[in-house]
Coordinates of C-alpha atoms in Angstrom, one line a residue:
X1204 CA 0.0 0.0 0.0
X1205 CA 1.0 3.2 -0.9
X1206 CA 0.1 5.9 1.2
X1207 CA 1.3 9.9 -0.2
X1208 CA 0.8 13.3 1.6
X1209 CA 1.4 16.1 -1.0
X1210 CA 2.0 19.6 -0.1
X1211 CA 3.6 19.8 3.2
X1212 CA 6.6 22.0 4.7
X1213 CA 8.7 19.3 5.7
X1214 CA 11.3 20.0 8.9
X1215 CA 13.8 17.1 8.6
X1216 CA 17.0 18.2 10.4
X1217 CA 18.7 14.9 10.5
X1218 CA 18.3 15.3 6.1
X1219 CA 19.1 18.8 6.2
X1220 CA 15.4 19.8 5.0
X1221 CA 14.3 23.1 6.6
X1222 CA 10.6 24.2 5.2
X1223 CA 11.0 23.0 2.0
X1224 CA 7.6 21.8 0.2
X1225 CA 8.0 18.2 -0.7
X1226 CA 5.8 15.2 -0.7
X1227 CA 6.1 12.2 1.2
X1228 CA 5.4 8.9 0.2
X1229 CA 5.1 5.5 2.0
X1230 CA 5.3 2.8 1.4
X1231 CA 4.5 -0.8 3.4
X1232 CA 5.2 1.4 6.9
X1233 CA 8.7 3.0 5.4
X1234 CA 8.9 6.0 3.7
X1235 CA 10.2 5.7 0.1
X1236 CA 11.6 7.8 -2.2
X1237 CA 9.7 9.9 -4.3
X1238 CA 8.2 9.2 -7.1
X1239 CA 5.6 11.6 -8.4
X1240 CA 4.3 9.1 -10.9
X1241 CA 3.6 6.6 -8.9
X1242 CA -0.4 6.3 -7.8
X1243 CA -0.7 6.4 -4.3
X1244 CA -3.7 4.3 -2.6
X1245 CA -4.5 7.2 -0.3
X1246 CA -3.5 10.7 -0.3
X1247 CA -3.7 13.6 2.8
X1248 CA -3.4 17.3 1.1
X1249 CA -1.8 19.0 4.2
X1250 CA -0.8 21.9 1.8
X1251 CA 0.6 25.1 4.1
X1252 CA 1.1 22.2 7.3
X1253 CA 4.2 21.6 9.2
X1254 CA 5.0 17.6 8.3
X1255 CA 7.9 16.4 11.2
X1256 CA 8.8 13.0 12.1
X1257 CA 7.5 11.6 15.1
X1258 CA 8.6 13.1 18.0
X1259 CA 10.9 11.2 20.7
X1260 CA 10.8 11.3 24.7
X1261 CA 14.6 10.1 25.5
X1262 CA 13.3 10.3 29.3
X1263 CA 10.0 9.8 30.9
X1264 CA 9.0 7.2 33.5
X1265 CA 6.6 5.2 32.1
X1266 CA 7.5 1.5 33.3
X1267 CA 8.6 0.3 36.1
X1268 CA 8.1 0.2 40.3
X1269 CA 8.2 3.5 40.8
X1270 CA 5.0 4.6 38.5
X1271 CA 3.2 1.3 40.2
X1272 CA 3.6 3.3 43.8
X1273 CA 2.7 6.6 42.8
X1274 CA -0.7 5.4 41.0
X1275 CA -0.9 3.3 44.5
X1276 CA -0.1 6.5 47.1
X1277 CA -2.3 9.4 45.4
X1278 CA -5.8 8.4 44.7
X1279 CA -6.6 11.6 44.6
X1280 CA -4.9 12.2 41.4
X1281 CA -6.7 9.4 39.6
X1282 CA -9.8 12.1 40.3
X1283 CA -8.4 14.0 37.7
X1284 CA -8.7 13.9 33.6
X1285 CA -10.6 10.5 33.8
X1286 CA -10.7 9.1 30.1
X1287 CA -14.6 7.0 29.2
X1288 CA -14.0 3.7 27.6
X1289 CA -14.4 4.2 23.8
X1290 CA -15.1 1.5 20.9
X1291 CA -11.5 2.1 20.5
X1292 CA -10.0 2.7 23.4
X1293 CA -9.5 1.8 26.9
X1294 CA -11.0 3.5 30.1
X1295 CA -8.3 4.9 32.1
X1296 CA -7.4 8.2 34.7
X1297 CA -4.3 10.0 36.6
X1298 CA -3.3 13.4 35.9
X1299 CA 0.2 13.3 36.9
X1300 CA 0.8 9.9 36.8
X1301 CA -1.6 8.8 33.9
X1302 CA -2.5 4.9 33.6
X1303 CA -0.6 3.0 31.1
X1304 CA -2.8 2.9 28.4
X1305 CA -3.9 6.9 28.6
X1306 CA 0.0 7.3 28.5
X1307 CA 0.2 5.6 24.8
X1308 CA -3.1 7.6 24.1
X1309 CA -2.0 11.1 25.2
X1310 CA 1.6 10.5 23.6
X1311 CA 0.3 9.8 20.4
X1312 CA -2.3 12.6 20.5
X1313 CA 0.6 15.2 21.0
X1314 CA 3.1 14.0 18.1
X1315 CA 4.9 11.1 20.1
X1316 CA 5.9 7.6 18.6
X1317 CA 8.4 6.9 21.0
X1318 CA 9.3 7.0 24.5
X1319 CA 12.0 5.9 26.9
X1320 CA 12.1 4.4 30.6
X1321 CA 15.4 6.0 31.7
X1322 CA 15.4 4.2 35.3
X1323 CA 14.9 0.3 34.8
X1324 CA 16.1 -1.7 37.6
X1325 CA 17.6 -4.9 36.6
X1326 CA 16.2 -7.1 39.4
X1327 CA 12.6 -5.3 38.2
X1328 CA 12.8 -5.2 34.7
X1329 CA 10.4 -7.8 33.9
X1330 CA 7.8 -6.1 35.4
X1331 CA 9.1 -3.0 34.0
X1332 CA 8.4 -4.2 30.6
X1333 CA 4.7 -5.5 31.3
X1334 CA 4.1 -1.9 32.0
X1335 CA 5.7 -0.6 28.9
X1336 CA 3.8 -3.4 26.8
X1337 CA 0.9 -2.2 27.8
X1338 CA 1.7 1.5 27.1
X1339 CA 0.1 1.4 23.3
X1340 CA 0.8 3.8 20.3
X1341 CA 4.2 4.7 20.9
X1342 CA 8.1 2.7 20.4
X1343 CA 9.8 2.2 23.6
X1344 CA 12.6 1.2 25.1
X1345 CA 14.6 1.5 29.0
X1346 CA 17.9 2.2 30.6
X1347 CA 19.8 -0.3 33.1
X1348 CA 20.3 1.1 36.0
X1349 CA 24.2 0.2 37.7
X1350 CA 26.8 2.0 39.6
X1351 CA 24.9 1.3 43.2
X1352 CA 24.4 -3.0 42.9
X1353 CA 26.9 -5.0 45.2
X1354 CA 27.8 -6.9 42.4
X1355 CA 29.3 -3.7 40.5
X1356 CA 30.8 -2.2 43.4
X1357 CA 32.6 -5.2 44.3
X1358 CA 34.2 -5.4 40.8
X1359 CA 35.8 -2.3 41.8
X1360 CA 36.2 -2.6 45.5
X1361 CA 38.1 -5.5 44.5
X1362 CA 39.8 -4.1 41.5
X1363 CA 38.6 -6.4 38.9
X1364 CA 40.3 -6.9 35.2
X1365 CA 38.2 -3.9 33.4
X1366 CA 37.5 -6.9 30.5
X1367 CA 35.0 -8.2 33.2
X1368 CA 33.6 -5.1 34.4
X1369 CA 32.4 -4.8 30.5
X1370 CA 31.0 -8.0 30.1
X1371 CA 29.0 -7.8 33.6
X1372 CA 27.3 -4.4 32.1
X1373 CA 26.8 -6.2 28.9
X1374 CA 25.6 -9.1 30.7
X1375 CA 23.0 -6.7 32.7
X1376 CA 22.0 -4.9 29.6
X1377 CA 21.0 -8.6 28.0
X1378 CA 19.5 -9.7 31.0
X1379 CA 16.8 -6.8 31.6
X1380 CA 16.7 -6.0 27.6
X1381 CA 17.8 -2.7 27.9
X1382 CA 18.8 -0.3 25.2
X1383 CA 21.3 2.0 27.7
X1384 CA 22.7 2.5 30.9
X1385 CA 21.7 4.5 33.6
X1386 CA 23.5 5.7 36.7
X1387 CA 21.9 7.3 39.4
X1388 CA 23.4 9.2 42.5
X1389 CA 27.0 6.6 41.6
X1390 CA 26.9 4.7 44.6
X1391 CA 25.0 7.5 46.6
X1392 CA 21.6 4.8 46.5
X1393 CA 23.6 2.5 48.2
X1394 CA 25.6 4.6 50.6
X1395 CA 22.2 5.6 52.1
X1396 CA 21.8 2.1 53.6
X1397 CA 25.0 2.6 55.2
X1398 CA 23.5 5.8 57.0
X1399 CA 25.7 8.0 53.9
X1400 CA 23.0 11.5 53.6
X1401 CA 25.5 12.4 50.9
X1402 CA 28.2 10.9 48.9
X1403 CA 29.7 14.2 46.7
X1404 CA 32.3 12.9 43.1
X1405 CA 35.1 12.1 45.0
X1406 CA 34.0 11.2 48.8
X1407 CA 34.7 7.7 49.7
X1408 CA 31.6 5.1 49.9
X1409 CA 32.2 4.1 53.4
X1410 CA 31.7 0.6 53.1
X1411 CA 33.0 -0.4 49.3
X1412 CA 35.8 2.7 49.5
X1413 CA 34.9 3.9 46.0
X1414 CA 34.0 7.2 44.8
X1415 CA 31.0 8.2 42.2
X1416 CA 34.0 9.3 40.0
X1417 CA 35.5 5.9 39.9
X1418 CA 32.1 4.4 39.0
X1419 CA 31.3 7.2 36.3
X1420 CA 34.4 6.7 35.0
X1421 CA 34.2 2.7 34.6
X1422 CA 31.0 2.5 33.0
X1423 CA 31.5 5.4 30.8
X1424 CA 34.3 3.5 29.6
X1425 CA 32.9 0.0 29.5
X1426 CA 29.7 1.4 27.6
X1427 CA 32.4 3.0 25.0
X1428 CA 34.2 0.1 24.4
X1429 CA 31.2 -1.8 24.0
X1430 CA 30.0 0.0 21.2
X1431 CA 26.8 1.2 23.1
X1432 CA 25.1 3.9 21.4
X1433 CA 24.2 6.2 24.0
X1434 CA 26.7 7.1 26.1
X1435 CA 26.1 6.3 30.3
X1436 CA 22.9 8.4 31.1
X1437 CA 24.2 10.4 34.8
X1438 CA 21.7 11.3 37.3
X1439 CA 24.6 13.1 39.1
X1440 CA 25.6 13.3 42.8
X1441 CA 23.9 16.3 45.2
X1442 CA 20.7 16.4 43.3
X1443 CA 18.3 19.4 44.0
X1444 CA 21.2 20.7 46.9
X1445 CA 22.1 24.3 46.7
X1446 CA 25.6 24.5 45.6
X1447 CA 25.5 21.2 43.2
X1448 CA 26.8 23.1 40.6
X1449 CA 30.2 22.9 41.6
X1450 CA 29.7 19.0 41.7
X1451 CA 28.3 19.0 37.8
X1452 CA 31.0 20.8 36.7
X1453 CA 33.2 18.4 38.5
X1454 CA 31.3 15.9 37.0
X1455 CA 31.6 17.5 33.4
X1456 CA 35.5 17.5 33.9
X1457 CA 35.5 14.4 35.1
X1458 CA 34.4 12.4 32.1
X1459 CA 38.0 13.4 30.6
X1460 CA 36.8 13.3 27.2
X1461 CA 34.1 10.2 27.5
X1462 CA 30.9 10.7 26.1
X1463 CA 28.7 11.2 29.1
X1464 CA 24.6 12.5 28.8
X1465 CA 23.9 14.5 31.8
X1466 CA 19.8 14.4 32.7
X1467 CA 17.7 16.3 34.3
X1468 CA 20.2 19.2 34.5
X1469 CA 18.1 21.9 35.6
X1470 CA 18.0 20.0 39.1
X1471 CA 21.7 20.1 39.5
X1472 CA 22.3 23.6 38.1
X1473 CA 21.9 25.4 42.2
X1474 CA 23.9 27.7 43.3
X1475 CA 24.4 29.6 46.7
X1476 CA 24.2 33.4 45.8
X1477 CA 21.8 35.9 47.5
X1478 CA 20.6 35.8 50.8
X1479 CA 18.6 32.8 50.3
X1480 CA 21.8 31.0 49.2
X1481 CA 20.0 30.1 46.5
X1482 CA 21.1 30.6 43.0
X1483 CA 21.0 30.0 39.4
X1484 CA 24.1 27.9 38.1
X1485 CA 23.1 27.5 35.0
X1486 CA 25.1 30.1 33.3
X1487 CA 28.6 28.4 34.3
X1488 CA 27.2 25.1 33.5
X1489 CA 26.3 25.6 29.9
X1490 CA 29.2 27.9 28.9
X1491 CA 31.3 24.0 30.3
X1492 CA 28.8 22.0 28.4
X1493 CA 28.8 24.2 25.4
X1494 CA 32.9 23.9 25.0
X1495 CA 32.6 20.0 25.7
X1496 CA 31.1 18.1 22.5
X1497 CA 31.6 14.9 23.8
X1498 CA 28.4 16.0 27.2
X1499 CA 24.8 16.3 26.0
X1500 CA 22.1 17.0 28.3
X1501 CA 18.4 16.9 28.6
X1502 CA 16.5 19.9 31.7
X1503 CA 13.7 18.4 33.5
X1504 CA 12.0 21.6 33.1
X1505 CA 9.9 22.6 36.0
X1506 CA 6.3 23.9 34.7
X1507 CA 3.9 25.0 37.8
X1508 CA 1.5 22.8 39.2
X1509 CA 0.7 19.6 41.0
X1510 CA 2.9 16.4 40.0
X1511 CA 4.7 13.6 41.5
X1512 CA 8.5 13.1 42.2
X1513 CA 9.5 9.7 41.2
X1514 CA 13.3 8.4 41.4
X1515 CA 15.7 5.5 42.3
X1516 CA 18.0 8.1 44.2
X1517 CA 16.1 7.3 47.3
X1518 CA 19.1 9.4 49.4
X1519 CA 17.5 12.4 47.5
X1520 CA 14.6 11.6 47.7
X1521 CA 14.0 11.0 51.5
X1522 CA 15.9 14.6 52.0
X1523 CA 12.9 16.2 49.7
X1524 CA 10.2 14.1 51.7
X1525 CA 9.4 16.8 54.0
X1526 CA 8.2 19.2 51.5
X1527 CA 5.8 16.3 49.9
X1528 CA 2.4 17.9 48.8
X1529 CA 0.3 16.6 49.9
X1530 CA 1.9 14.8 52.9
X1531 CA 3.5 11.2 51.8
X1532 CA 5.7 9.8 50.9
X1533 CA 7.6 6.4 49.8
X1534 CA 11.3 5.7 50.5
X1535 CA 11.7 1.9 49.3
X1536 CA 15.3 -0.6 49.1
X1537 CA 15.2 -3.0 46.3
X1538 CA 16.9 -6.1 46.5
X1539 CA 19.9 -4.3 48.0
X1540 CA 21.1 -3.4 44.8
X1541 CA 19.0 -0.2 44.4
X1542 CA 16.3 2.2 45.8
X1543 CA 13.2 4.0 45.4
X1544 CA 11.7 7.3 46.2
X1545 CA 8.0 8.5 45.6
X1546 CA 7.4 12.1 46.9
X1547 CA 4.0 13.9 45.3
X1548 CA 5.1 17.7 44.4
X1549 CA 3.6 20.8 43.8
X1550 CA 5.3 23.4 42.2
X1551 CA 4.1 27.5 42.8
X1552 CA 4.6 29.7 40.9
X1553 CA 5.0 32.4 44.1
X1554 CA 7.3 29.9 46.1
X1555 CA 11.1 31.2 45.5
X1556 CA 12.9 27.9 44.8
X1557 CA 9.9 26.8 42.8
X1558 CA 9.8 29.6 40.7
X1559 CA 14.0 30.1 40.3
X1560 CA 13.8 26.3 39.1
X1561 CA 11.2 27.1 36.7
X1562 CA 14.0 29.8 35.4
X1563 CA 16.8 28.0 35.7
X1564 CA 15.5 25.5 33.3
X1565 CA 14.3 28.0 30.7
X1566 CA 18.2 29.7 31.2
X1567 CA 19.4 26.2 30.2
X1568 CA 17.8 25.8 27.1
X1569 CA 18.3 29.3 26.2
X1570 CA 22.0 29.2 26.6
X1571 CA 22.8 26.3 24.7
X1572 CA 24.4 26.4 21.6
X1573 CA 24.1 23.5 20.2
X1574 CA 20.7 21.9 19.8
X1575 CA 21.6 18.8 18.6
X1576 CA 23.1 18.0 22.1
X1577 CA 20.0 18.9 24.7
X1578 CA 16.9 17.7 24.4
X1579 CA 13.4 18.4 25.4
X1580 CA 11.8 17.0 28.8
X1581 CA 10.6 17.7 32.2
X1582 CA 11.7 14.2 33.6
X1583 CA 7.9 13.0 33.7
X1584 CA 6.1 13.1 36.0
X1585 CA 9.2 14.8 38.2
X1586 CA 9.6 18.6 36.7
X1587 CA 5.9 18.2 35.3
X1588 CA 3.6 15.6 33.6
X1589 CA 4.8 15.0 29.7
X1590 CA 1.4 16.6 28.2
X1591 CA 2.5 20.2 29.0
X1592 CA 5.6 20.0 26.2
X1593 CA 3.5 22.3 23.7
X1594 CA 3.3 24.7 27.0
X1595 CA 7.5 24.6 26.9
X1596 CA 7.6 24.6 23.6
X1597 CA 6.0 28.0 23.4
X1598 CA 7.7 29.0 26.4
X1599 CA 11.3 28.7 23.9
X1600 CA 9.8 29.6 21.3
X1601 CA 7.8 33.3 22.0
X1602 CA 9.6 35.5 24.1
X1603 CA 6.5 37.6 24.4
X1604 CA 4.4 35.1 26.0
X1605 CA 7.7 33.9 28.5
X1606 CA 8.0 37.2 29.3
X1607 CA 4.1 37.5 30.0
X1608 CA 5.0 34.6 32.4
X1609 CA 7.8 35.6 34.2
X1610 CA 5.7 38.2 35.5
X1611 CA 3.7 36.2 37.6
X1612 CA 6.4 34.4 39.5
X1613 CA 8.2 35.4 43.0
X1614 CA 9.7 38.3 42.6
X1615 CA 12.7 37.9 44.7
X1616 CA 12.9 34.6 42.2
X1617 CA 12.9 37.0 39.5
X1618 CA 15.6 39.6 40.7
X1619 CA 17.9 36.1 40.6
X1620 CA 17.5 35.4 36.8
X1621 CA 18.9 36.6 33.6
X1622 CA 15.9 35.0 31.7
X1623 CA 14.8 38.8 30.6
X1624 CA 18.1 39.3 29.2
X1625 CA 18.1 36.1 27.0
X1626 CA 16.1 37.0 23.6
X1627 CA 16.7 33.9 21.5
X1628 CA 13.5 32.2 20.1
X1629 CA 13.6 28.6 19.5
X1630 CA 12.7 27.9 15.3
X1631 CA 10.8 25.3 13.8
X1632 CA 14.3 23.3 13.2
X1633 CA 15.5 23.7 16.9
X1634 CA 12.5 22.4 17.6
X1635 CA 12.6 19.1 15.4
X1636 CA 16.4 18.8 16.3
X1637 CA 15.2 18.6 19.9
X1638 CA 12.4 16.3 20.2
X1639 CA 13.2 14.4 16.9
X1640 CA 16.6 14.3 15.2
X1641 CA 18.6 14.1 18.4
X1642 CA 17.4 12.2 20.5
X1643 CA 17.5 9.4 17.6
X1644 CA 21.1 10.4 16.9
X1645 CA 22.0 10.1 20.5
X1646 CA 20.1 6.4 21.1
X1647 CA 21.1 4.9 17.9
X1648 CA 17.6 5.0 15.9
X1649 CA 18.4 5.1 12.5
X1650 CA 15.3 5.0 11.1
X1651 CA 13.3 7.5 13.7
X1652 CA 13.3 11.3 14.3
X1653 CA 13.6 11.6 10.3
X1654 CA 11.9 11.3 7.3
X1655 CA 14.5 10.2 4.3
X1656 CA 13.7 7.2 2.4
X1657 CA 14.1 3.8 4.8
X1658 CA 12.9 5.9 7.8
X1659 CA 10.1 4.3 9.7
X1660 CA 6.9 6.0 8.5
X1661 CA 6.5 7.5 11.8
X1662 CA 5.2 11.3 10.8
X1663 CA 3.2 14.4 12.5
X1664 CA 1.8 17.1 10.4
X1665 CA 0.7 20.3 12.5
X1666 CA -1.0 23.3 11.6
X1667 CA 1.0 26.4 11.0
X1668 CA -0.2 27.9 14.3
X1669 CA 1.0 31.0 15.6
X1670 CA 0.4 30.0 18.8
X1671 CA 2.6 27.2 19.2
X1672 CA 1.4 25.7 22.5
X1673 CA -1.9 25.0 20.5
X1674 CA -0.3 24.0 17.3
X1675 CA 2.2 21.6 18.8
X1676 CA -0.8 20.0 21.2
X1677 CA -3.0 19.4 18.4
X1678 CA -1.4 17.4 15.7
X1679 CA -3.6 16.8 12.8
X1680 CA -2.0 13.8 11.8
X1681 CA -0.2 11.4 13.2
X1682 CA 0.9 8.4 11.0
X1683 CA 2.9 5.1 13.1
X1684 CA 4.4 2.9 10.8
X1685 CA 2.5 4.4 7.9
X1686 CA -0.8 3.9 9.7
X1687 CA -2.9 6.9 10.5
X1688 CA -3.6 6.7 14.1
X1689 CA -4.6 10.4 15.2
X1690 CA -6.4 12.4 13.1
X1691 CA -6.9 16.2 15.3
X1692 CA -5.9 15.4 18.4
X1693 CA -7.7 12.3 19.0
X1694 CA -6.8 8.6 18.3
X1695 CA -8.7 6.6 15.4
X1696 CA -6.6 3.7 15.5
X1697 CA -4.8 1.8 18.3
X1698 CA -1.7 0.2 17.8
X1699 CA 1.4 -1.1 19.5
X1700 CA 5.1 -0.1 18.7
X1701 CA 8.4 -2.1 19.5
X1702 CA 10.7 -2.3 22.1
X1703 CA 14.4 -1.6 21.6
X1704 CA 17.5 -2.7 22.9
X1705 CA 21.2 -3.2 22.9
X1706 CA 22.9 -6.1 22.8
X1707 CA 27.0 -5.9 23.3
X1708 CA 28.6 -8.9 22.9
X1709 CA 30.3 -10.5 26.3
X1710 CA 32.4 -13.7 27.7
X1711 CA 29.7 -16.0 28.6
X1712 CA 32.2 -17.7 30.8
X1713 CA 31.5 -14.5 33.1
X1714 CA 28.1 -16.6 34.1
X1715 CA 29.5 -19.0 36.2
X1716 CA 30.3 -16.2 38.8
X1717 CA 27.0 -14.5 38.4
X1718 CA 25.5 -18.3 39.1
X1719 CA 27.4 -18.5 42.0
X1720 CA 26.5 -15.2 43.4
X1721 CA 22.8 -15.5 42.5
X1722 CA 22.7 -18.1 44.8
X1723 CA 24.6 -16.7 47.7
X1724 CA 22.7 -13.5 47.6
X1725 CA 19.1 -13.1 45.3
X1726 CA 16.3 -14.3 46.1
X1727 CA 16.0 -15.5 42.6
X1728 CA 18.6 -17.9 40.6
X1729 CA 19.8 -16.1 37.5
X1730 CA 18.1 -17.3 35.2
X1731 CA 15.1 -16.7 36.4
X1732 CA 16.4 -13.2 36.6
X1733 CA 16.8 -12.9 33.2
X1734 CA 14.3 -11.8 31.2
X1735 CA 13.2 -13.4 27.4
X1736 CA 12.2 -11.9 24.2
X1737 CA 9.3 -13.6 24.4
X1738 CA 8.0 -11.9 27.5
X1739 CA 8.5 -8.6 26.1
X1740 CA 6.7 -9.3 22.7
X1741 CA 4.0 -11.8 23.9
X1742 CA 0.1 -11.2 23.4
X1743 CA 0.3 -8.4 20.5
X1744 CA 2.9 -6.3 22.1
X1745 CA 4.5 -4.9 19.6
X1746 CA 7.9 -6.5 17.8
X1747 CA 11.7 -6.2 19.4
X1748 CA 14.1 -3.8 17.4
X1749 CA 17.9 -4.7 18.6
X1750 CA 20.3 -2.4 18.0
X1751 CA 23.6 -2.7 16.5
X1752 CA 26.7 -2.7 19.0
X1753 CA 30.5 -2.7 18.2
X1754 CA 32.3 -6.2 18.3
X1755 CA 33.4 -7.2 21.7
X1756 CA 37.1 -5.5 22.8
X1757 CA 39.3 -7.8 24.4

């Protein structure tokens, strides 16, 4: 089948198309080259629309224990945006933390075909996936989390050969079918259980004597040599404390030239100026990340209202539980090897800190230089829930309206930032760089966040709206695998994307350890622990897309 849409101004970054009227053709769910005298067996005129490819969510938590809790500890939020059962689509609630299915629903109805769980435990990762497979509309994938399991730290405790370092996070990446690695607070998760309420780059975990530099550094590397796509994802040390900016540009420095992606900046971007000792790092932290090609980032913008902090940096998590909105919390170990941390959130635009977060993020994006190396999030449902991109968007790209809106917030917030100062306007191809293009450079998706011939026919046309926060929330198309599936704004066909992994190659022989260990210390054997293709694609799921890695280094 042949499907064509004729007329469109097509943003394609990753093709170098910027604008350009072209048509689009596809053909059996890729999109082909053209070929104007072919007949097509269906046609959209979207004459005068914007025509991107899908857009991509490198980080939102969408699977996993942590989303479980949160739907479990606020009822109250299920209250809100409740969705009626359709003929095609499922019943479902939960404003900042949405039910799985109304997660694949509202993705696709903004633009999304693709999504990815950026804090998947390995010991949790088959349940993980269930929730993921039943997220429908939209490709996904996870991260591995390491740098706090006893297994790790003992490598280096122990000072392992590095060759078996690699193949254990190889091994782990097999085991929970993950398509990257994920480091949270290095070694601060488990220096908590040892009574630790901080472990800063190069302070000494005071049972395993290792620092978070030595862990950053060794899985950096190993994910290098392995030929992983995207580099080690770094949820640094000291998040949300004032005066962490020294620590991320430690951190920065640190990487001595490795490729590291540093998330959810804006929450380790504090510094201590004013007389709230309270400040805005993030100035000094972009002019670092701006001279360093080899750091990308993403914010974790904070946009004002209620939400829900979710994290495996349960250290962090337990210091922030006292300003919980409403009053509860979770602060959870799992399996010794990692933690959790639920803590419901509500951001005010008249609170100081709330508000100078909300600039600091804005400061970020407007400061860096290269777009093709920071990419669009709010850390869902942490800085805000995923729907109010189109809000951000506009927010970058109208410095009238962000000006309207930095009016309303604390004023002794306000006297603290140098977002007045900072004109830029985000375009059209900053934003398709941002939320398309890059994030499928950075995780290694060939065929996403473009639309050159062999690209998956994953496409959103918009209306040329002025207003960008309406344009951008209202697609009206949005074609998965070639398949219409929203027509404005709403869903008119359901469907279920793939799962995507990476699979480095690794000595096998490293399994007779891991056996041995299992059995000392899991309460599972290992494999049991590890998790099958056919679990992640079973009952309709959608199919498994495994990525390319480098031959093994020895």
């Amino acid at each position: 089948m042949l499907t064509k849409l004729t007329g469109g101004k097509i943003y394609d970054p990753a093709n170098g198309v910027s604008g350009e009227v072209r048509d689009i053709y596809v053909r059996d769910g890729k999109i082909v080259a053209a070929d104007p005298s072919a007949r097509a067996d269906e046609t959209y005129d979207v004459t005068g629309r914007v025509v991107m490819a899908g857009a991509i969510d490198p980080h939102t938590h969408i699977g996993g224990g942590k989303m479980t809790i949160a739907r479990t500890m606020m009822p109250e939020d299920h209250l809100k945006d409740p969705v009626a059962h359709t003929d095609l689509t499922r019943a479902g609630c939960g404003h900042a933390i949405p039910s799985t299915q109304i997660t694949g629903y509202r993705y696709a109805e903004m633009g999304y075909t693709a999504c990815f769980e950026p804090a998947m435990l390995a010991a949790n990762a088959r349940q993980a996936h269930m929730e993921m497979g039943d997220t429908p509309m939209i490709d996904k994938g996870a991260f591995v989390m390491l740098g706090s399991d006893d297994f790790f730290l003992r490598q280096l405790t122990q000072k392992e050969d590095f060759q078996r370092i690699k193949d254990y996070v190889a091994w782990t990446m097999h085991a929970a079918q993950a398509i990257a690695v994920k480091v949270v607070n290095p070694g601060g998760i488990s220096a908590f259980k040892f009574n630790q309420r901080k472990l800063d780059l190069d302070e000494q975990h005071v049972y395993y004597g290792v620092t978070p530099r030595q862990i950053i550094l060794n899985l950096a590397r190993a994910l290098g040599e392995l030929g992983v796509t995207h580099p080690l994802h770094v949820h640094g040390c000291n998040l949300g404390v004032p005066g962490n900016v020294e620590t991320t540009l430690g951190t920065i420095r640190a990487a001595e030239g490795l490729r590291l992606h540093l998330t959810h900046i804006q929450f380790h971007s504090y510094g201590t100026e004013g007389p709230r000792k309270f400040s805005s790092g993030a100035a000094r932290v972009v002019d670092l990340v701006n001279k360093c090609p080899n750091i990308s980032i993403d914010v974790g913008q904070v946009l004002f209202g209620q939400t829900c902090t979710a994290s495996g940096d349960s250290m962090r998590q337990y210091a922030i539980s006292r300003s919980a909105s409403p009053k509860k919390s979770v602060i959870m170990d799992i399996e010794c090897d990692a933690g959790c941390g639920v803590v419901p959130m509500r951001y005010r635009d008249k609170s100081y800190v709330n508000a100078l977060q909300w600039a600091i993020g804005l400061e970020t994006f407007l400061l860096m230089e290269d777009p093709w190396r920071i990419f669009l999030t709010t850390d869902h449902p942490n800085g805000a829930p995923f729907y109010t991109y189109p809000h951000l968007i506009r927010l970058l790209m109208d410095k009238s309206f962000r000006n309207d809106m930095f009016q309303k917030i604390n004023p002794d917030a306000a006297a603290m930032s140098i977002l007045p100062s900072l004109t830029r306007e985000y375009t059209l191809d900053e934003i398709a760089i941002m939320t398309r293009a890059g994030p499928a450079r950075s995780l290694g998706l060939m065929d996403r966040g473009q639309l050159g011939a062999g690209a998956s026919g994953d496409i959103t046309v918009y209306e040329d709206n002025a207003d960008r926060e309406a344009m951008f929330a209202t697609p009206e198309y949005v074609f998965k695998n070639g398949e219409l599936i929203v027509r404005n704004g709403k869903v008119v066909k359901v469907v279920h994307g793939a799962t995507h992994v990476a699979r480095p190659d690794f000595d096998r022989g490293l399994e007779k350890s891991l056996q041995d260990y299992f059995s000392r210390f899991h309460t599972v054997q290992m494999e049991n622990f590890k998790l099958a293709d056919g679990e992640i694609i079973d009952g309709g799921r959608g199919g498994l897309v495994v990525q390319p890695t480098a031959p093994r280094v020895s």
